[in-house]
mmCIF file of C-alpha atoms in Angstrom:
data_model
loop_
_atom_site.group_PDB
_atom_site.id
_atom_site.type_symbol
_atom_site.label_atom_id
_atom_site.label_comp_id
_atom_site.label_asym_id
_atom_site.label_seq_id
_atom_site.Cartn_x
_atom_site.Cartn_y
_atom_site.Cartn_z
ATOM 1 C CA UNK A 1 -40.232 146.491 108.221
ATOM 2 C CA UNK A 2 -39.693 146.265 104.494
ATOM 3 C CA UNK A 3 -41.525 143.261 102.333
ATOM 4 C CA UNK A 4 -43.292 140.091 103.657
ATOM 5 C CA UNK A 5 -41.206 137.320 102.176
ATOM 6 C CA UNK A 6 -44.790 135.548 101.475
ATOM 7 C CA UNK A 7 -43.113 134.184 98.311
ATOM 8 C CA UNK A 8 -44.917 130.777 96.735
ATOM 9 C CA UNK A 9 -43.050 127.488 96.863
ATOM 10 C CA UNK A 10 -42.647 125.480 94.385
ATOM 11 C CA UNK A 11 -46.113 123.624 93.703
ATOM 12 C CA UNK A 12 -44.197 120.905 91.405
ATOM 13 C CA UNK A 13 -42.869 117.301 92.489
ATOM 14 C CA UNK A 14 -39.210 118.381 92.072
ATOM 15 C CA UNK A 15 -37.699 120.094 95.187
ATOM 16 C CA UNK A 16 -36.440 123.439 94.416
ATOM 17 C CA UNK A 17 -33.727 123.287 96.839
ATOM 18 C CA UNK A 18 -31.277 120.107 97.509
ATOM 19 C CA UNK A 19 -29.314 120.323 101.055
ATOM 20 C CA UNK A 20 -26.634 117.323 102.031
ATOM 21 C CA UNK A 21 -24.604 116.797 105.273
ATOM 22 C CA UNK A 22 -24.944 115.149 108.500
ATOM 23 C CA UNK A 23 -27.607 114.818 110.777
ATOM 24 C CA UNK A 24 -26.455 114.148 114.578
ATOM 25 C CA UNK A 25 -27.874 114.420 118.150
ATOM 26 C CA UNK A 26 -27.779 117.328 120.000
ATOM 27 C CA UNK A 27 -27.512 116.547 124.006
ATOM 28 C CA UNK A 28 -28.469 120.549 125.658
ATOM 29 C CA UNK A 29 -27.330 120.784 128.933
ATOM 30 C CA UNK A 30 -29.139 121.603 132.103
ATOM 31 C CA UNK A 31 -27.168 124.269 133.003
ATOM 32 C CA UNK A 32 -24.631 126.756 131.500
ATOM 33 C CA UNK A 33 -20.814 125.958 132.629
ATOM 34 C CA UNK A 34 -18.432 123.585 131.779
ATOM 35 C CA UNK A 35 -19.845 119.690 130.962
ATOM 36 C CA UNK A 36 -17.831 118.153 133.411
ATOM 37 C CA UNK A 37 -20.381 120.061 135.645
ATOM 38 C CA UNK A 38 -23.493 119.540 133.428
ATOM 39 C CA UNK A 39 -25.363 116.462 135.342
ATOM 40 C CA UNK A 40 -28.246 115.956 132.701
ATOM 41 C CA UNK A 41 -28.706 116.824 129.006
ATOM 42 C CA UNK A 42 -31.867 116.679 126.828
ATOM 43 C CA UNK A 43 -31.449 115.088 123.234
ATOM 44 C CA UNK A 44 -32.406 117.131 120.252
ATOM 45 C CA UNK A 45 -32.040 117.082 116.603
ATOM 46 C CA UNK A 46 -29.270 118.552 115.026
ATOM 47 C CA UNK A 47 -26.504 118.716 112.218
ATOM 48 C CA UNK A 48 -26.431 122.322 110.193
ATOM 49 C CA UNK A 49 -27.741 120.932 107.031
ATOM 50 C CA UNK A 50 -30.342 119.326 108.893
ATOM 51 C CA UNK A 51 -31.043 122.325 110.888
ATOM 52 C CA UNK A 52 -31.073 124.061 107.558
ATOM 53 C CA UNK A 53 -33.123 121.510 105.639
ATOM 54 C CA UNK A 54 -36.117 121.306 108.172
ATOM 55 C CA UNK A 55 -36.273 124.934 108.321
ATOM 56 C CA UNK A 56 -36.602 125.376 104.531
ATOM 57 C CA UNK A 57 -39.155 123.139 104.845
ATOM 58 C CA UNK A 58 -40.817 125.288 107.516
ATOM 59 C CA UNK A 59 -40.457 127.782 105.294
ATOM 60 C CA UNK A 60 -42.312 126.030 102.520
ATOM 61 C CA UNK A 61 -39.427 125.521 100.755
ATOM 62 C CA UNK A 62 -38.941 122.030 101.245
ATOM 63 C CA UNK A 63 -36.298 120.644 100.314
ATOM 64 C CA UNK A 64 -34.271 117.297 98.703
ATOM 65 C CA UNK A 65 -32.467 116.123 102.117
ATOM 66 C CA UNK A 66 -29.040 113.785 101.696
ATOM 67 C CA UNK A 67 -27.832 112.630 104.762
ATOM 68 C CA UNK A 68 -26.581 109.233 106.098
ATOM 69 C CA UNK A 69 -27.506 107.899 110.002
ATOM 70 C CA UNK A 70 -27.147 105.030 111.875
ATOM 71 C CA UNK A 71 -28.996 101.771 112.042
ATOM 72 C CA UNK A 72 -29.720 102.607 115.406
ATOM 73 C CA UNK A 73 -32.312 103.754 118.199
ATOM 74 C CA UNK A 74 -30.850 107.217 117.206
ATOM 75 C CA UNK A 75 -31.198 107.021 113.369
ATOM 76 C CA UNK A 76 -34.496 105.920 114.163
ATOM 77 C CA UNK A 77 -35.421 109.293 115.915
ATOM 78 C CA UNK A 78 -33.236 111.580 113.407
ATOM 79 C CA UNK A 79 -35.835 109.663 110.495
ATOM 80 C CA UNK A 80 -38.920 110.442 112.253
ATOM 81 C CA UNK A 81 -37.810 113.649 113.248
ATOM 82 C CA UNK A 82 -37.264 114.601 109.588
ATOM 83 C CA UNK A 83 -40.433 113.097 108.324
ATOM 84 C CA UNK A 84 -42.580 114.631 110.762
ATOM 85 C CA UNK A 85 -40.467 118.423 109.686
ATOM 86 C CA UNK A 86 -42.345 116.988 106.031
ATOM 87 C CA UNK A 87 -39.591 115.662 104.741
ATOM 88 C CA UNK A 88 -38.987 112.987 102.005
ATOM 89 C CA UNK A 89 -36.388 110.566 103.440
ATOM 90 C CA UNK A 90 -35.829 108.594 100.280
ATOM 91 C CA UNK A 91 -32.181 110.152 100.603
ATOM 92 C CA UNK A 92 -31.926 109.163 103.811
ATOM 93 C CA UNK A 93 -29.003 106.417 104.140
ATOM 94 C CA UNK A 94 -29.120 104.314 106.819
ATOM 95 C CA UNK A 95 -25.823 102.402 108.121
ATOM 96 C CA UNK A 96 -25.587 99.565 109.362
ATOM 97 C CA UNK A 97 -21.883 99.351 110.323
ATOM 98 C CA UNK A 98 -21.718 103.010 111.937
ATOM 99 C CA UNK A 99 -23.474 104.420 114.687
ATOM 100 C CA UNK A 100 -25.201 108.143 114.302
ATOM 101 C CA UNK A 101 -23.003 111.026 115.337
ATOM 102 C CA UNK A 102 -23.415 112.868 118.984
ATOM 103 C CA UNK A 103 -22.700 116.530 119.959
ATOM 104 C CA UNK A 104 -22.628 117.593 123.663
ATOM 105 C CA UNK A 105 -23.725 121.139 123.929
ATOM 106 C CA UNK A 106 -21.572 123.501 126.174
ATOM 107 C CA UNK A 107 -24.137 126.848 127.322
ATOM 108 C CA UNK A 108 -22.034 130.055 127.904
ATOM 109 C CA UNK A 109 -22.882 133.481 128.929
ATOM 110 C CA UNK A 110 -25.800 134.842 126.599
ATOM 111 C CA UNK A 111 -26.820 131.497 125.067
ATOM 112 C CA UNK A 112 -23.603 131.039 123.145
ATOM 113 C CA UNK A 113 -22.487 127.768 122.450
ATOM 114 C CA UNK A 114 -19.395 125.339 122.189
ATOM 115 C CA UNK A 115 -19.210 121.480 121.064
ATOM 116 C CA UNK A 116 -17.953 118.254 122.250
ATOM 117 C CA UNK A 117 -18.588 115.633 119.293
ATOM 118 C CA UNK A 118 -18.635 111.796 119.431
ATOM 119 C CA UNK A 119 -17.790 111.339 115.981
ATOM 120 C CA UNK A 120 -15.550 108.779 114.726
ATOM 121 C CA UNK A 121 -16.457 106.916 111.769
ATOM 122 C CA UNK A 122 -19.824 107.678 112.635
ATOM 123 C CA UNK A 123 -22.260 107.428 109.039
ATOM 124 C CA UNK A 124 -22.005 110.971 108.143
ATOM 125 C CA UNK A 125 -18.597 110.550 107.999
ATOM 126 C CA UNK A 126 -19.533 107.676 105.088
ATOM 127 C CA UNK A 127 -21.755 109.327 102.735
ATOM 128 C CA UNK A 128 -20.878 108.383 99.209
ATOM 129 C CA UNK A 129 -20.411 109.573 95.745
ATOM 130 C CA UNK A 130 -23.502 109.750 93.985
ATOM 131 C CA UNK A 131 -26.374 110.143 96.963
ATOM 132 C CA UNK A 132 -27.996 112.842 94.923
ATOM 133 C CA UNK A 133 -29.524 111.313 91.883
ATOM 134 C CA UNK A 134 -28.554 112.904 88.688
ATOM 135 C CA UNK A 135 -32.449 113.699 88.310
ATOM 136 C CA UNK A 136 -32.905 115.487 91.280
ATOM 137 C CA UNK A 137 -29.975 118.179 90.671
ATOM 138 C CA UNK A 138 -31.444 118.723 86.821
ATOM 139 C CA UNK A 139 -34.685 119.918 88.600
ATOM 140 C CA UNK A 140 -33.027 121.790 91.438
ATOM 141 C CA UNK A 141 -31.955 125.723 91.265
ATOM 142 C CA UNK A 142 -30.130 125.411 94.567
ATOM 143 C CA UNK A 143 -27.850 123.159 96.288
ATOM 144 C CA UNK A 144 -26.631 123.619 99.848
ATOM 145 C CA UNK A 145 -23.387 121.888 101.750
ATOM 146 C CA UNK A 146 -21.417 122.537 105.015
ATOM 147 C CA UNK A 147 -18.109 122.271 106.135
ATOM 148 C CA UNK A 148 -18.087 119.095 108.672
ATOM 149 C CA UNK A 149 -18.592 116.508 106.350
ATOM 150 C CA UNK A 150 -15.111 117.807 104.808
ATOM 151 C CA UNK A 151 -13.403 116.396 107.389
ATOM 152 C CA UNK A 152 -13.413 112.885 106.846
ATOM 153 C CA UNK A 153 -13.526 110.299 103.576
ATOM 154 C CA UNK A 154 -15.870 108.938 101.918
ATOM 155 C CA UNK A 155 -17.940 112.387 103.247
ATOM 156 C CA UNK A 156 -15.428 114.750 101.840
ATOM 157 C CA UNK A 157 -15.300 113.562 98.140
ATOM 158 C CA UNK A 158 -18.925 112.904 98.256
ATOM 159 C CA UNK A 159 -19.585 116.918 99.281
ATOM 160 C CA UNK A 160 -17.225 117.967 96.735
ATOM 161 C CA UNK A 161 -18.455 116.123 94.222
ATOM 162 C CA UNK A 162 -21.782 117.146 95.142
ATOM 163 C CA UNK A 163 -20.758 120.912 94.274
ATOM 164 C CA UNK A 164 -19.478 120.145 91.142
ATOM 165 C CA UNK A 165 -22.002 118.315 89.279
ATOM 166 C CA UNK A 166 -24.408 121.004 90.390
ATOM 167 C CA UNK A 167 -22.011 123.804 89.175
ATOM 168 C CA UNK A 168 -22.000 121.573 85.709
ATOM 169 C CA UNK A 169 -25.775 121.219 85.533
ATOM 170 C CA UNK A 170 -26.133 125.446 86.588
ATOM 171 C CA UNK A 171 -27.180 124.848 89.757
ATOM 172 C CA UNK A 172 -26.509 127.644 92.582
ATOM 173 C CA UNK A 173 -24.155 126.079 95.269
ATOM 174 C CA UNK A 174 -23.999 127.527 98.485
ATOM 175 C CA UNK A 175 -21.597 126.690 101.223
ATOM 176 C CA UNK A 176 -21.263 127.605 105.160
ATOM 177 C CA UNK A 177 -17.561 126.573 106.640
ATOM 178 C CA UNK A 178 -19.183 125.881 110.044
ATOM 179 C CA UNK A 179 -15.652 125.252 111.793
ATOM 180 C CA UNK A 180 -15.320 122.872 114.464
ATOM 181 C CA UNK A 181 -11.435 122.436 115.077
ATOM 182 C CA UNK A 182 -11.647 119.459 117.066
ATOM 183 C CA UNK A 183 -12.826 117.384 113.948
ATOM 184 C CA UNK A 184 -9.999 118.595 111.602
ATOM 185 C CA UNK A 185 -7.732 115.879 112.053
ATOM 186 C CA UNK A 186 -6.849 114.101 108.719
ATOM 187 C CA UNK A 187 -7.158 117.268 106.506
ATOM 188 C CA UNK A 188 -6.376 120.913 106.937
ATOM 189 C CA UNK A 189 -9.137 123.175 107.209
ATOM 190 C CA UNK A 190 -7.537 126.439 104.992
ATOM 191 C CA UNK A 191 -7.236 123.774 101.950
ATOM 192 C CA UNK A 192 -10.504 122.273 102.308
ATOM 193 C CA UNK A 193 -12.291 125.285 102.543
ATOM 194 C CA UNK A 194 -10.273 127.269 99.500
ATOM 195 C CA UNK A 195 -11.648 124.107 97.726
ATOM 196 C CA UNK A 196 -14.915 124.633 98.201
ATOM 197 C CA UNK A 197 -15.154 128.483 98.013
ATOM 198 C CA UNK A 198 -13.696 127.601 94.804
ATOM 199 C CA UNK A 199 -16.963 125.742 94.042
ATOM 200 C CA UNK A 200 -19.401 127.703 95.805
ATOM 201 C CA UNK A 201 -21.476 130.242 94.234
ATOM 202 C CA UNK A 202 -22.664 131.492 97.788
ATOM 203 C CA UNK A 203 -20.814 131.451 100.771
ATOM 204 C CA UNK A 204 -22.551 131.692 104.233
ATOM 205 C CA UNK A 205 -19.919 132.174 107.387
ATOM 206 C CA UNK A 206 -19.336 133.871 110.550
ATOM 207 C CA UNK A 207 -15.747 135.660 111.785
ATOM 208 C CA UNK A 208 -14.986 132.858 113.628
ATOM 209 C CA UNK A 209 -15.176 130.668 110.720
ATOM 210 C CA UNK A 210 -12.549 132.377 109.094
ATOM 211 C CA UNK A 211 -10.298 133.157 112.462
ATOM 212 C CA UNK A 212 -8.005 130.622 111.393
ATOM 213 C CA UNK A 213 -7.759 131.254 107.504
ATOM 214 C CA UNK A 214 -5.853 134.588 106.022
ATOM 215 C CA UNK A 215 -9.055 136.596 106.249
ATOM 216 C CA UNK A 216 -8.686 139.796 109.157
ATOM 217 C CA UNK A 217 -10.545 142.915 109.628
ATOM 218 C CA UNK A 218 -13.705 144.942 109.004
ATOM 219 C CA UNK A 219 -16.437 142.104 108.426
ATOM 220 C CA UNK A 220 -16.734 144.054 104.840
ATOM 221 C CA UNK A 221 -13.762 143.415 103.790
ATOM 222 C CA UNK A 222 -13.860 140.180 104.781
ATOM 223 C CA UNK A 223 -16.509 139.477 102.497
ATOM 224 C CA UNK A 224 -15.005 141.674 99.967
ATOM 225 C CA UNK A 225 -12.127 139.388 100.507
ATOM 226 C CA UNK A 226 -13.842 136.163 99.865
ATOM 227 C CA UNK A 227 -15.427 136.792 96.768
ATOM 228 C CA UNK A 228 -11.713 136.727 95.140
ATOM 229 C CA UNK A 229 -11.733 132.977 96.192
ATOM 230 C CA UNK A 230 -14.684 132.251 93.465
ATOM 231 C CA UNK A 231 -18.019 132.985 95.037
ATOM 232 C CA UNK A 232 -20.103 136.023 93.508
ATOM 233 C CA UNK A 233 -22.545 136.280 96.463
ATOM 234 C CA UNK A 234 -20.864 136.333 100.517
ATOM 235 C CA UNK A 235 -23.068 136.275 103.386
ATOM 236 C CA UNK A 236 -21.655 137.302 107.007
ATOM 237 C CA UNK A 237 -23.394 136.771 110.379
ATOM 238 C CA UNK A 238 -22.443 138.697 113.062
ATOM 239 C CA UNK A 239 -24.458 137.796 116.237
ATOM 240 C CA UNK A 240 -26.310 140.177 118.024
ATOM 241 C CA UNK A 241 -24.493 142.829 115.368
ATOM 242 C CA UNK A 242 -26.933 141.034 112.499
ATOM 243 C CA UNK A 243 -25.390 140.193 109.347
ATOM 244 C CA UNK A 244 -24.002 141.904 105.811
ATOM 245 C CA UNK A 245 -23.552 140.344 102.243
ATOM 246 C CA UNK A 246 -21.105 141.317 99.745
ATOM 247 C CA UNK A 247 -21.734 140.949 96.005
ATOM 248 C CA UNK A 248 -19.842 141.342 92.582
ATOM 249 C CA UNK A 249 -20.898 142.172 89.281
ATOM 250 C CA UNK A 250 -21.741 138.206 89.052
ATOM 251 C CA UNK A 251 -24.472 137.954 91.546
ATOM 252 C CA UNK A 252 -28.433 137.865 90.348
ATOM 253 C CA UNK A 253 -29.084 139.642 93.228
ATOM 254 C CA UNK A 254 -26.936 142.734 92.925
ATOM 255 C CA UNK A 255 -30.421 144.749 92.472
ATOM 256 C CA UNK A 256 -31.039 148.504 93.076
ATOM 257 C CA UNK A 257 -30.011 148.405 97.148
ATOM 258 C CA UNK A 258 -26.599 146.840 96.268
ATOM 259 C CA UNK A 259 -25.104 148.387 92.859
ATOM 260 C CA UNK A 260 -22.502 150.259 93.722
ATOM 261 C CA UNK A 261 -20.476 150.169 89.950
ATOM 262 C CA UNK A 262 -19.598 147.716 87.376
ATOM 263 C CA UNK A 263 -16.013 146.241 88.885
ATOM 264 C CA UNK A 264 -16.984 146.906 92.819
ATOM 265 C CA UNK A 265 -17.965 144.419 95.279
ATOM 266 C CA UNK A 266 -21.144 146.032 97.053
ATOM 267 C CA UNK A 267 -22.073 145.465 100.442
ATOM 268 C CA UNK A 268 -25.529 145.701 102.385
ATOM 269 C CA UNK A 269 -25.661 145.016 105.904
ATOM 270 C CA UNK A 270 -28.893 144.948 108.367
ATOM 271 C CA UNK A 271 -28.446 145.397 112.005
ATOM 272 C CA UNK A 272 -30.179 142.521 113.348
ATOM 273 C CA UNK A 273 -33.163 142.528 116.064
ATOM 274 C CA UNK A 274 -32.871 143.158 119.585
ATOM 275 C CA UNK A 275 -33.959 139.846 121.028
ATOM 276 C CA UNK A 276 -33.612 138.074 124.932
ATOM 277 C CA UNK A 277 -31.484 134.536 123.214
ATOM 278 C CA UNK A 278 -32.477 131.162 125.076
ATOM 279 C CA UNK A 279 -29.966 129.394 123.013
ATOM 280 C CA UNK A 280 -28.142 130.146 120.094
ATOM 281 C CA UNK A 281 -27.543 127.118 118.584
ATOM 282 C CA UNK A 282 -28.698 126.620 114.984
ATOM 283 C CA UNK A 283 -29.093 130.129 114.667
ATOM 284 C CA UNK A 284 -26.422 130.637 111.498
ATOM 285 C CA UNK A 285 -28.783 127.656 110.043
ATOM 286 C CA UNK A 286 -32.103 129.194 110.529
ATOM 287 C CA UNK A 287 -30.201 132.589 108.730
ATOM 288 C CA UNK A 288 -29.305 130.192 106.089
ATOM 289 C CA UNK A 289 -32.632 128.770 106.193
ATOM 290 C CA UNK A 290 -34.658 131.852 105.486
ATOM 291 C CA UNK A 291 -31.943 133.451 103.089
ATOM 292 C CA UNK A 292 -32.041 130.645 100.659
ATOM 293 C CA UNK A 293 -36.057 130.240 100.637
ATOM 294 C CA UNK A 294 -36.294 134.408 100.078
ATOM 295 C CA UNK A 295 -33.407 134.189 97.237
ATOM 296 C CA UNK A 296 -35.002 131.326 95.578
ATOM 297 C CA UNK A 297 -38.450 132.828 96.350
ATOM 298 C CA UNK A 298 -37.631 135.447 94.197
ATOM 299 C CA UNK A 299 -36.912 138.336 97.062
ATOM 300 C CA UNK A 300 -34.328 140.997 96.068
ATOM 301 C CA UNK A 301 -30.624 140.991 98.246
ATOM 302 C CA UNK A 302 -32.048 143.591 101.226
ATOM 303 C CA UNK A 303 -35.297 141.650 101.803
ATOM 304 C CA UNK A 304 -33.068 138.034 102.044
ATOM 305 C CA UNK A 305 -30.949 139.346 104.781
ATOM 306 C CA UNK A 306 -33.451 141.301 106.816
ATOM 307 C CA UNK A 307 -35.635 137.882 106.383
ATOM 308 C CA UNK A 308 -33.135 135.809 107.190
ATOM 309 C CA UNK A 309 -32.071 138.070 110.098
ATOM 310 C CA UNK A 310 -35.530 137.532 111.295
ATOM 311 C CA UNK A 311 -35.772 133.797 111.281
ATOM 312 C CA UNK A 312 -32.601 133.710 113.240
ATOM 313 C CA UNK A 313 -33.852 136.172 115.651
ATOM 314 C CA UNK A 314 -36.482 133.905 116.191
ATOM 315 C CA UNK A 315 -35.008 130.303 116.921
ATOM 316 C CA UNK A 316 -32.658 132.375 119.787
ATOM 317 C CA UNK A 317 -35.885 132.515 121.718
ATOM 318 C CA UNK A 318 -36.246 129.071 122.343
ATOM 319 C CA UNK A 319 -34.047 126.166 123.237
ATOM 320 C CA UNK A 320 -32.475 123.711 120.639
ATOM 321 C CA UNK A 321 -31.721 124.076 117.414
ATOM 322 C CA UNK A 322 -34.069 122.114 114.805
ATOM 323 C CA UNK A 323 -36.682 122.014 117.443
ATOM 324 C CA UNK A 324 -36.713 125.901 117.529
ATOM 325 C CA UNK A 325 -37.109 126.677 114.082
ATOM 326 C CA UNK A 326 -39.829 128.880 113.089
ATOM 327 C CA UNK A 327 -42.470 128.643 110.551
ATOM 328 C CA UNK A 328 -43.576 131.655 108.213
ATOM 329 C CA UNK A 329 -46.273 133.166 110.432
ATOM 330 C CA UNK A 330 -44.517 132.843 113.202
ATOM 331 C CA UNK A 331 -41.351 135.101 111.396
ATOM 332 C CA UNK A 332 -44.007 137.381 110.197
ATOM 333 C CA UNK A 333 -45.904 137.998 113.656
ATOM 334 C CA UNK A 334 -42.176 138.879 114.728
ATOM 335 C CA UNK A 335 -41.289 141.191 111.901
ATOM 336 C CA UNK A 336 -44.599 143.406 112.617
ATOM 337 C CA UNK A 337 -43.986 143.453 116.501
ATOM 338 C CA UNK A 338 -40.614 144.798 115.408
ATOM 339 C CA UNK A 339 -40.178 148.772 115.133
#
């Protein structure tokens, strides 16, 4: 085991951290198979920045949350769910003429996961320009976005927006595709993601984020790959294979463990931990989750993605996806049981 990650959040007013995107219900089913064969599912909390905002915040990072629900019994829940996970839901929006978003949860073989979403101008597809106050990026070092709320307007413009004021004010930006084809109706997914890698500082994605895009082979190179699209910093999970992260000469994190010469990109991988999953869902947030809170902590490259590697770990062993985050103890009881 190398380093605790028992890093110090910030003690000021001002949020460290800023995360946008949609919050949504998760239904789990009671059974693995197809849905048509599912007979009862249990609602959960869910949306990746959500997922990756409540688990910042169980990582004593918390963070400034932007999202936009419905005026609904389900807003209601996604609210109190996030204010009980010690958030501040003063950028909260609530809608009054859209209902909150729905994901049905498909179990496969070894926890994995597929999606069926109820999401037609639903509110996260109407977040607006300007739901991050000027004020709150000035104090913030990092800002986080996904990929879903690309796929519709107002959402879209609002997201990219997001990423470039905080570029302008030198704000890290970090960005996870999270692809889910069935939503990519009105704009292409290639374009819209080129756009934001463009903006993105970090990039957080799995293989199958990318299947559709130009970018083949070795996981490495993959990364290697992306960071000629903009971002200096590329962060790979790979399932039960762990993760890797790819750097150029532009990271701040391109310490001793990842030099590997002045015009290289340098990669460091970490094989993951041998774990029984439950359910894989939010997973790729929790990794996202417990790499930004190390980075920003302070942590060098190797300890973020053996960290982050273990908070993932983690939230496999139980079922849902917010609901299964875990808090710092709990990834540090895990990381000393490890070998």
């Amino acid at each position: 085991m190398t380093g605790n990650t028992d890093t110090t959040a910030n003690d000021g007013d001002a949020p460290r951290v800023v995360v946008a995107g949609e919050t949504l219900i998760d239904f789990l089913p009671d059974r693995e198979g197809s849905l048509r064969d599912v007979e009862s599912f249990t609602r959960r909390p869910g949306g990746a920045p959500a997922n990756v905002a409540v688990g910042l915040s169980h990582l004593d990072e918390t963070p400034a949350f932007s999202t936009r629900v419905g005026d609904d019994p389900f807003g209601d829940f996604l609210v109190e769910t996030l204010a009980e996970a010690g958030l501040d839901t003063e950028l909260v929006e609530r809608d009054a003429e859209a209902k909150t978003s729905l994901a049905f949860v498909a179990l496969g073989e070894e926890a994995d996961r597929g999606f069926s979403f109820y999401r037609d101008r639903t509110a996260d597809t109407r977040m607006e320009v300007g739901g991050v106050p000027d004020a709150t990026l000035e104090a913030a070092e990092w800002v986080h976005v996904g990929g879903v709320t690309l796929t519709d307007e107002p959402s879209r413009e609002a997201t990219l927006d997001l990423m470039r004021r905080a570029r302008d004010a030198g704000v890290t930006v970090s960005f996870d595709p999270n692809a889910r084809p069935e939503l990519w109706d009105e704009f292409d997914y290639g374009d819209s993601v080129a756009t934001a890698f463009g903006l993105a500082d970090v990039v957080k994605a799995t293989p199958e984020d990318l299947a559709e895009l130009d970018y083949e082979g070795d996981p490495a190179d993959i990364a290697r790959d992306i960071t000629d699209s903009g971002p200096h910093t590329v962060f790979l999970t790979l399932g039960s294979e762990g993760s890797l992260a790819a750097t150029t000469e532009a990271s701040p994190w391109r310490d001793g463990d990842a030099a590997a010469g002045a015009d290289e990109v340098s990669v460091v991988s970490h094989g993951g931990y041998d774990v029984d999953p439950v359910d894989t869902t939010g997973a790729g947030d929790a990794f996202t989750a417990g790499m930004v809170a190390a980075l920003v902590g302070g942590e060098s490259l190797s300890e973020a993605l053996t960290f982050a590697n273990a908070v993932a770990a983690v939230t496999t062993t139980a079922p849902g996806a917010m609901t299964a985050l875990p808090d710092r103890e709990a990834v540090r009881a895990f990381r000393e049981e490890e070998p």
